[in-house]
PDB file of C-alpha atoms in Angstrom:
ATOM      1  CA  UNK U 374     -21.096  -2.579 -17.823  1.00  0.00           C
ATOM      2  CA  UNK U 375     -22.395  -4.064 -20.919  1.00  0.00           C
ATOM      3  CA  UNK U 376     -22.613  -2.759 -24.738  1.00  0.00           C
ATOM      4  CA  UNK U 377     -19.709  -0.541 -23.865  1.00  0.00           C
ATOM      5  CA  UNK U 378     -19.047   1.147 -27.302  1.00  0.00           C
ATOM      6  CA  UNK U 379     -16.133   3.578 -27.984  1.00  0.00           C
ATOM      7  CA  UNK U 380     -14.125   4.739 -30.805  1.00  0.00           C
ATOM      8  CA  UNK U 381      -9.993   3.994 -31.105  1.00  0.00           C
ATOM      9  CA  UNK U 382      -7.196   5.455 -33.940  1.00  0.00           C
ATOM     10  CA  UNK U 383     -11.136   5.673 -36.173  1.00  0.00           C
ATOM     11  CA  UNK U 384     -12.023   2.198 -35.239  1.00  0.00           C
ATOM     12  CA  UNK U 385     -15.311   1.442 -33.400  1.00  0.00           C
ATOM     13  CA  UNK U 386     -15.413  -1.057 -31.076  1.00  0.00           C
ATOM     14  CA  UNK U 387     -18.218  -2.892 -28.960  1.00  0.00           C
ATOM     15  CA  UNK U 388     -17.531  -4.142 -25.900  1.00  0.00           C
ATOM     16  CA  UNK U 389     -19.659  -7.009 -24.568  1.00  0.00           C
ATOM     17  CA  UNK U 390     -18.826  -6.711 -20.529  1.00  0.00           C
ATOM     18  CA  UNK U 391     -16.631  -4.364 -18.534  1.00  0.00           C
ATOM     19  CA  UNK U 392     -15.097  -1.096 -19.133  1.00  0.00           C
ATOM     20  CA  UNK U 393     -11.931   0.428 -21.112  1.00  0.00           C
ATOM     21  CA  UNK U 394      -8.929  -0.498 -18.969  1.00  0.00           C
ATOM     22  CA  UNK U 395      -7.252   2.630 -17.451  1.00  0.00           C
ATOM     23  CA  UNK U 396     -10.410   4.652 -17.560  1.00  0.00           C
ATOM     24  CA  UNK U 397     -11.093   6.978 -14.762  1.00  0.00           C
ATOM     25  CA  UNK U 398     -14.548   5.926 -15.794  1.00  0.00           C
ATOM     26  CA  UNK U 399     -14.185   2.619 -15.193  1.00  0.00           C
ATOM     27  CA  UNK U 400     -12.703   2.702 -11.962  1.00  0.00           C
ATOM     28  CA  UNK U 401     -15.054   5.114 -10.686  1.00  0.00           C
ATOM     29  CA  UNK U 402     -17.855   2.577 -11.837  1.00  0.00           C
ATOM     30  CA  UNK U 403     -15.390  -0.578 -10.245  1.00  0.00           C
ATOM     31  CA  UNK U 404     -15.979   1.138  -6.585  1.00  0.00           C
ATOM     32  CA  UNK U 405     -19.434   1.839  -7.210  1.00  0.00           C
ATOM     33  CA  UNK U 406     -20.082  -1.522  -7.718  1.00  0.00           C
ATOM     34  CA  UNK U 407     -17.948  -3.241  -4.900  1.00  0.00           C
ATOM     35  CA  UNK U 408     -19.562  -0.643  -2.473  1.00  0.00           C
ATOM     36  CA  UNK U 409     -22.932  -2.507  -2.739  1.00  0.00           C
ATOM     37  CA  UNK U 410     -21.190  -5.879  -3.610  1.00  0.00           C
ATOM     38  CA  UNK U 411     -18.820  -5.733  -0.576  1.00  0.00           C
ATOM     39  CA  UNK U 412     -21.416  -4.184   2.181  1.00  0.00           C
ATOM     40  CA  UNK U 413     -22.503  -7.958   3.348  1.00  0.00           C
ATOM     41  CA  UNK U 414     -18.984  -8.380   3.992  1.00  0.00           C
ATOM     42  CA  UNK U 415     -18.234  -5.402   5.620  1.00  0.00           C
ATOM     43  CA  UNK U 416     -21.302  -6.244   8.012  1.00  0.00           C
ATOM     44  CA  UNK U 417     -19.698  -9.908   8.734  1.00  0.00           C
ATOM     45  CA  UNK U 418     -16.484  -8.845   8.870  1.00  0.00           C
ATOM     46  CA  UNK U 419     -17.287  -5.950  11.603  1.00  0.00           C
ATOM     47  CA  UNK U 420     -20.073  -8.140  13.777  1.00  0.00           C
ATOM     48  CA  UNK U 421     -17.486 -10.538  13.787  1.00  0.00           C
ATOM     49  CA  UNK U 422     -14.955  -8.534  15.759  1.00  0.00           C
ATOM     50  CA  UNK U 423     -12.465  -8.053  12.556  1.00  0.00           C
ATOM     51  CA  UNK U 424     -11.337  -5.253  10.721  1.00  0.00           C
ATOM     52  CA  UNK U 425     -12.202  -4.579   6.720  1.00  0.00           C
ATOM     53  CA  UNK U 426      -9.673  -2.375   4.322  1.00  0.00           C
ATOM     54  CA  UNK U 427     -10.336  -2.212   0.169  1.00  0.00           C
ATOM     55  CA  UNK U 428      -8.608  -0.558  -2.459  1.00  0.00           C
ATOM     56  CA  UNK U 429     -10.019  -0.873  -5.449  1.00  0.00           C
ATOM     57  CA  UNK U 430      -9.710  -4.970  -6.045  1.00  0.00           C
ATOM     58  CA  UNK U 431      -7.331  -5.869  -3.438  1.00  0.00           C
ATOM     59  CA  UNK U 432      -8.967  -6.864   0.077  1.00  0.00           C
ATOM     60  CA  UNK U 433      -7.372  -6.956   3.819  1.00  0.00           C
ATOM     61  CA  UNK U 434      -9.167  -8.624   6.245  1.00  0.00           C
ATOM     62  CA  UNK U 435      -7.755  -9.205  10.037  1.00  0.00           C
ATOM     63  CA  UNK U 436     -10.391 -11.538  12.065  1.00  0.00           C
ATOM     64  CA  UNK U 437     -10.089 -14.296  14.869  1.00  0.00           C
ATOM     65  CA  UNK U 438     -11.568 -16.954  12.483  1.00  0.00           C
ATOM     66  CA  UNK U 439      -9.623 -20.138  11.400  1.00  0.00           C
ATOM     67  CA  UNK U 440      -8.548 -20.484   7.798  1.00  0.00           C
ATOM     68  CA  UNK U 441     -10.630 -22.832   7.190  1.00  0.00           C
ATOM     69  CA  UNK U 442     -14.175 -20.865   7.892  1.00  0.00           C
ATOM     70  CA  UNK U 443     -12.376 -17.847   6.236  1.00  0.00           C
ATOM     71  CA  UNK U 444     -12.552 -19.947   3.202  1.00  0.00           C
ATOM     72  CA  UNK U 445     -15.530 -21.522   3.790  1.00  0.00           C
ATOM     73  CA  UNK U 446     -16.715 -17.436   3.561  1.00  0.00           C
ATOM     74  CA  UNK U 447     -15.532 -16.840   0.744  1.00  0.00           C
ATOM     75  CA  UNK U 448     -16.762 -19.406  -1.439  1.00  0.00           C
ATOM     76  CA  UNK U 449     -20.312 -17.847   0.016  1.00  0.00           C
ATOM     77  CA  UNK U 450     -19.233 -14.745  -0.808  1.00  0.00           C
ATOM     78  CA  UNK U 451     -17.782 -15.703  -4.509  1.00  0.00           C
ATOM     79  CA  UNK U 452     -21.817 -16.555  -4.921  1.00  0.00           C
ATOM     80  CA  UNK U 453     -22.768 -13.072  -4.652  1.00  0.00           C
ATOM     81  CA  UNK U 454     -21.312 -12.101  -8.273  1.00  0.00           C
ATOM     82  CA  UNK U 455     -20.089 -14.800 -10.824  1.00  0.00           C
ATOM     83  CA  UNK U 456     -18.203 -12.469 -12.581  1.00  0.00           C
ATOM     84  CA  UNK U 457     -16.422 -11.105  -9.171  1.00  0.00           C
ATOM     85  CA  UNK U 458     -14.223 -14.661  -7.818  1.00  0.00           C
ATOM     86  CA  UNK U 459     -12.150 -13.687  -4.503  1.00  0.00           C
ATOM     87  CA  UNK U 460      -9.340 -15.888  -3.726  1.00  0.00           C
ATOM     88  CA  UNK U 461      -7.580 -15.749   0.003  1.00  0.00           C
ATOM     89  CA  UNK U 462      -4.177 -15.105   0.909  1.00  0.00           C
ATOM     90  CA  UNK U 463      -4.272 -15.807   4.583  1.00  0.00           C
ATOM     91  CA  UNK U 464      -1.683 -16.545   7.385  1.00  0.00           C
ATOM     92  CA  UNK U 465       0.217 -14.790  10.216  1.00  0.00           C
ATOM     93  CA  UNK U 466       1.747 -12.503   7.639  1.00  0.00           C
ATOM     94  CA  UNK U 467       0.843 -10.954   4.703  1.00  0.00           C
ATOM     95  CA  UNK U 468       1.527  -8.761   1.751  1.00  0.00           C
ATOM     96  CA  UNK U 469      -0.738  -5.953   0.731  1.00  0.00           C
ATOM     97  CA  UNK U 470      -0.383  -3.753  -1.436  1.00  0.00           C
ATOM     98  CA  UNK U 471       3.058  -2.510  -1.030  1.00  0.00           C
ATOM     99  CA  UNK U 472       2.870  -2.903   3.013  1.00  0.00           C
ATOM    100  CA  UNK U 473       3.551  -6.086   4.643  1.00  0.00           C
ATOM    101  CA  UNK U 474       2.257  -6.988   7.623  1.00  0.00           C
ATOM    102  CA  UNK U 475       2.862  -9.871  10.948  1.00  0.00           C
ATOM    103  CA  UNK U 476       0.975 -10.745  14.091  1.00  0.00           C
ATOM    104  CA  UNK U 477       3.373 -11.803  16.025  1.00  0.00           C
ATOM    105  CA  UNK U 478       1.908 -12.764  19.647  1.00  0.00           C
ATOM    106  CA  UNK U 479      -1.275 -10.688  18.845  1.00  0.00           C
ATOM    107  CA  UNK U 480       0.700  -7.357  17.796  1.00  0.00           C
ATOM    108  CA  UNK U 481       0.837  -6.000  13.673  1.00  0.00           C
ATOM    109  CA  UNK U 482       4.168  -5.347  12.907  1.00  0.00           C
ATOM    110  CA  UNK U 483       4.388  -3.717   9.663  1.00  0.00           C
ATOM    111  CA  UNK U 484       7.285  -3.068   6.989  1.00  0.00           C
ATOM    112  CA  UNK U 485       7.934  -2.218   3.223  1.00  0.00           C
ATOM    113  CA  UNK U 486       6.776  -4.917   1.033  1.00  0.00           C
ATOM    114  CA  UNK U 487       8.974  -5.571  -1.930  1.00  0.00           C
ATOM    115  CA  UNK U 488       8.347  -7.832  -4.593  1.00  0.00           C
ATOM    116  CA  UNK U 489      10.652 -10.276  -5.557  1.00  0.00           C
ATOM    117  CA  UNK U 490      11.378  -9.055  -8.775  1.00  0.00           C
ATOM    118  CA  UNK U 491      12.669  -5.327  -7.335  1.00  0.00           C
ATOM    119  CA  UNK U 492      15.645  -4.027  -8.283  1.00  0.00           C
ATOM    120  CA  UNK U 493      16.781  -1.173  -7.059  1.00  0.00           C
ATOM    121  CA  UNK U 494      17.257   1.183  -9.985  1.00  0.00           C
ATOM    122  CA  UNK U 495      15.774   4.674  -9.676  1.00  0.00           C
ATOM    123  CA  UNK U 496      16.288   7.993 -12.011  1.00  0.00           C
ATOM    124  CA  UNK U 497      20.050   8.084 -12.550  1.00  0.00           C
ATOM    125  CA  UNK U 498      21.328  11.145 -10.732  1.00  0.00           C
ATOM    126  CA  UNK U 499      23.115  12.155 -14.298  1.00  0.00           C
ATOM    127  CA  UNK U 500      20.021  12.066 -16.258  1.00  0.00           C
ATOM    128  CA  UNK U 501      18.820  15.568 -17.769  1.00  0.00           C
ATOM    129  CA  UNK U 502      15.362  15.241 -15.748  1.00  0.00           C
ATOM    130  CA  UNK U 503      14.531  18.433 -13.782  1.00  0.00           C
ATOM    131  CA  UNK U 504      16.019  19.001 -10.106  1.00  0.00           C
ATOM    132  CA  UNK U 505      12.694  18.450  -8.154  1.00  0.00           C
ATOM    133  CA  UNK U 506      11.908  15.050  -9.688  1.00  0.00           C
ATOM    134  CA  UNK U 507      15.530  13.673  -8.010  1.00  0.00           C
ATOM    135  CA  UNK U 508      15.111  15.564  -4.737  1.00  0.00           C
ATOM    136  CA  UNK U 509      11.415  13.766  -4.787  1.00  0.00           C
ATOM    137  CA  UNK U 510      12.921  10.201  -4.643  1.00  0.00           C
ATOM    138  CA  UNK U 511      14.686   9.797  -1.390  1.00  0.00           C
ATOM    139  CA  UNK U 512      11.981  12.192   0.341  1.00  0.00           C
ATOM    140  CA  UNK U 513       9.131  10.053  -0.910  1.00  0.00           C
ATOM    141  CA  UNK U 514      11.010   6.631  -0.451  1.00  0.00           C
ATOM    142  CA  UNK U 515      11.945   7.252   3.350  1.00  0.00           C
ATOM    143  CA  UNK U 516       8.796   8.733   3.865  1.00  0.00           C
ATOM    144  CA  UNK U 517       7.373   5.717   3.146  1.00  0.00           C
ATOM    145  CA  UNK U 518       9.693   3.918   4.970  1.00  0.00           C
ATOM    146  CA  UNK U 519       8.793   5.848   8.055  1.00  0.00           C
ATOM    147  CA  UNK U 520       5.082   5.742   7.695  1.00  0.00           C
ATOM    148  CA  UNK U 521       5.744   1.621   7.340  1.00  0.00           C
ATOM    149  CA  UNK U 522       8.082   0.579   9.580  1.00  0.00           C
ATOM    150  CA  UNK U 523       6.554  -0.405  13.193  1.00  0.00           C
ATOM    151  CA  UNK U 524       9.858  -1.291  14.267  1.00  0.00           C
ATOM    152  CA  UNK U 525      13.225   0.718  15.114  1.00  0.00           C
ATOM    153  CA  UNK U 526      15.394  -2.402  12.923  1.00  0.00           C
ATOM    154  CA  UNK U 527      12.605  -2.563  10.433  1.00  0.00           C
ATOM    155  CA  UNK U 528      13.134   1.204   9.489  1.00  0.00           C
ATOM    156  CA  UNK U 529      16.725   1.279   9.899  1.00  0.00           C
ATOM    157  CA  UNK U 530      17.148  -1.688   6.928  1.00  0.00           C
ATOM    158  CA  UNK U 531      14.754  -0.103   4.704  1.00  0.00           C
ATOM    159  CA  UNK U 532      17.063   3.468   4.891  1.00  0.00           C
ATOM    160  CA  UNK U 533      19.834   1.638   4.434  1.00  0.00           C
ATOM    161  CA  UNK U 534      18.517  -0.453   1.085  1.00  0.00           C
ATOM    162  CA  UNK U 535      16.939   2.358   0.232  1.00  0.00           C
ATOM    163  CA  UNK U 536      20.493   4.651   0.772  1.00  0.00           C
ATOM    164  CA  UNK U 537      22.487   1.861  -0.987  1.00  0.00           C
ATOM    165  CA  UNK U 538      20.186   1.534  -4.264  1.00  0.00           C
ATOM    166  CA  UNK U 539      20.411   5.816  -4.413  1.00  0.00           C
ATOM    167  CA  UNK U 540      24.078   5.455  -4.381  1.00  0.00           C
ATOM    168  CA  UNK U 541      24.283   2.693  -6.597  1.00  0.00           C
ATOM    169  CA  UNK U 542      22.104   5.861  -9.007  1.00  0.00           C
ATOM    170  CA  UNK U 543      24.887   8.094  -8.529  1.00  0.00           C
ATOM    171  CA  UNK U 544      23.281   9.980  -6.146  1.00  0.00           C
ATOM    172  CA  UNK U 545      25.900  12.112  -3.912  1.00  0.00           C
ATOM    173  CA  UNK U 546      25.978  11.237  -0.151  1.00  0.00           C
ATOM    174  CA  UNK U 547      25.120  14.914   0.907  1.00  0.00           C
ATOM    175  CA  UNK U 548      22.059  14.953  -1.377  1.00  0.00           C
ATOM    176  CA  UNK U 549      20.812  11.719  -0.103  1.00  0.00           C
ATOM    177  CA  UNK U 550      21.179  13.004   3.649  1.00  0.00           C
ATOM    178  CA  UNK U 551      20.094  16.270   2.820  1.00  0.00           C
ATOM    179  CA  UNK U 552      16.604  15.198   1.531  1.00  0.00           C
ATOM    180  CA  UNK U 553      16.284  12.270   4.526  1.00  0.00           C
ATOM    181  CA  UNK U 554      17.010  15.005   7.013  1.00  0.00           C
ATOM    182  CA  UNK U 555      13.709  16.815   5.141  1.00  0.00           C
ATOM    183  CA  UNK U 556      11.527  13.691   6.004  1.00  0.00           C
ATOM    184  CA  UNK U 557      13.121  13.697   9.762  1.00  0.00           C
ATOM    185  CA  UNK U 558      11.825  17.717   9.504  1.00  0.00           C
ATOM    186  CA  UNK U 559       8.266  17.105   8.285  1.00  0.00           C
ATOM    187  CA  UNK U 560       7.818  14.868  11.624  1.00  0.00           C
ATOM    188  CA  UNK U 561       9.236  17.604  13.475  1.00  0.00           C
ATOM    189  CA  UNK U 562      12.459  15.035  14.497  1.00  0.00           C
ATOM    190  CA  UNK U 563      15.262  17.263  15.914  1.00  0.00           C
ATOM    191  CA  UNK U 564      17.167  14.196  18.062  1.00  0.00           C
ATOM    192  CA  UNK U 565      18.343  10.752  16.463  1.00  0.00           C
ATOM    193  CA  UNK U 566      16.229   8.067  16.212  1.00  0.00           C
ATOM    194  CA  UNK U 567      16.703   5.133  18.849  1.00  0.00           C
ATOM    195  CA  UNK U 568      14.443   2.018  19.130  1.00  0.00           C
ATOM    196  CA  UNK U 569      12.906   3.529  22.457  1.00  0.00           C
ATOM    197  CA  UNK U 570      12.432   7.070  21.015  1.00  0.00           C
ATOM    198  CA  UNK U 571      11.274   5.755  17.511  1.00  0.00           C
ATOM    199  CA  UNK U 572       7.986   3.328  18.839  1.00  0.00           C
ATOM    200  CA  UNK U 573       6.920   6.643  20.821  1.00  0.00           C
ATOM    201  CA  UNK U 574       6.941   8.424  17.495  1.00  0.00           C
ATOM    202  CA  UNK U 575       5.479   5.727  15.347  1.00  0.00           C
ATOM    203  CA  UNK U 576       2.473   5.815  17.387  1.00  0.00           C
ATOM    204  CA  UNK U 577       2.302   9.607  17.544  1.00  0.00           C
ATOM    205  CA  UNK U 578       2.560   9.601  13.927  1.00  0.00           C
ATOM    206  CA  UNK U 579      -0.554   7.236  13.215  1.00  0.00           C
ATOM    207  CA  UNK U 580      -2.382   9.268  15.991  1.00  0.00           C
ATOM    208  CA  UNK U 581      -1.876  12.479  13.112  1.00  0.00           C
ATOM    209  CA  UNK U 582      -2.609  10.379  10.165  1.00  0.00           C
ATOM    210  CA  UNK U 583      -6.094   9.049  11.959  1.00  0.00           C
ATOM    211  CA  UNK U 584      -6.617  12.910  12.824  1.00  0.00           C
ATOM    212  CA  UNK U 585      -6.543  14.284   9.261  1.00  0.00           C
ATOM    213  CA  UNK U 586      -8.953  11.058   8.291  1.00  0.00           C
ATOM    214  CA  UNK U 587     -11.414  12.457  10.791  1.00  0.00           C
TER     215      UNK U 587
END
């Protein structure tokens, strides 16, 4: 975008390139763009036997090419628009988004990603917020957990961080259980997990997730 021009607090303001930050706008615009900007790299990516993931700035690649031709790629690619400069995080594991992922021996083994500056503080228990927002957090946290975790140990040490940190916010025992036992539900889980059952239901439950895509 260029002579972007918007009023703010009575002020007007011209904006040379780009759009308002935090404008629905703008990021409508954003994947506009990087759906013609990205389609040469789609086509690589895809004739080249690899997989190709976006949202909105961040890329994920996974392709049998060494990291020095990935790189070689994308300084080719970082031709396309000056303004638009990709820069690689490659390797054998890697963070995206809040999802990290590891080949190990040709298999993706996924888990939470954390930054290293988490802490685990969420909505005290004894705040004066309404009921639903604190029965929210330990549905939505495991339920990410569960949708994450490839593996049995993976899963169990994110419920247990993630059980630790509640307590830690004063939340009771029995509420904490009460809303894990409500993610265990939505899965239609009736029997505890075990690391033989819980790789049988990991893979039904991507099997759903590609089903509603489709």
């Amino acid at each position: 975008m260029r002579n972007n021009n918007f009023l703010y607090e009575g002020q007007y303001y011209h904006q040379i390139r780009g759009g308002a930050m935090g404008s629905p706008l703008t990021l409508t615009i954003a994947n506009c763009y990087m759906f013609f900007f990205e389609r040469d790299i789609v086509k690589q990516i895809i004739n080249g036997g690899g997989s190709y993931l976006r949202y909105i700035d961040d890329m994920f690649i996974i392709i049998n090419w060494s990291e020095r031709h990935l790189n070689k790629q994308i300084d080719q690619w970082n031709l396309f628009d000056l303004n638009i400069q990709l820069k690689a995080q490659a390797g054998s594991s890697i963070d995206f988004l809040d999802l990290s992922v590891e080949n190990v021996n040709g298999h993706l083994l996924t888990k939470v990603y954390h930054k290293p500056s988490h802490e685990p503080y969420y909505l005290p228990f004894n705040s004066v917020h309404p009921m639903h927002m604190k029965k929210n957090i330990p549905f939505a946290m495991l339920l990410r957990a569960i949708r994450y975790c490839s593996t049995f140990k993976a899963f169990l040490n994110e419920r247990e961080d993630l059980r630790m940190a509640l307590l830690l916010n004063k939340y009771p025992c029995v509420f904490i259980d009460k809303h894990f036992n409500r993610v265990l539900q939505k899965f239609n889980i009736n029997q505890p997990l075990t690391s033989n059952n819980y790789i049988v239901r990991y893979a039904k439950r991507l099997f759903m997730r590609q089903k509603e895509k489709n």
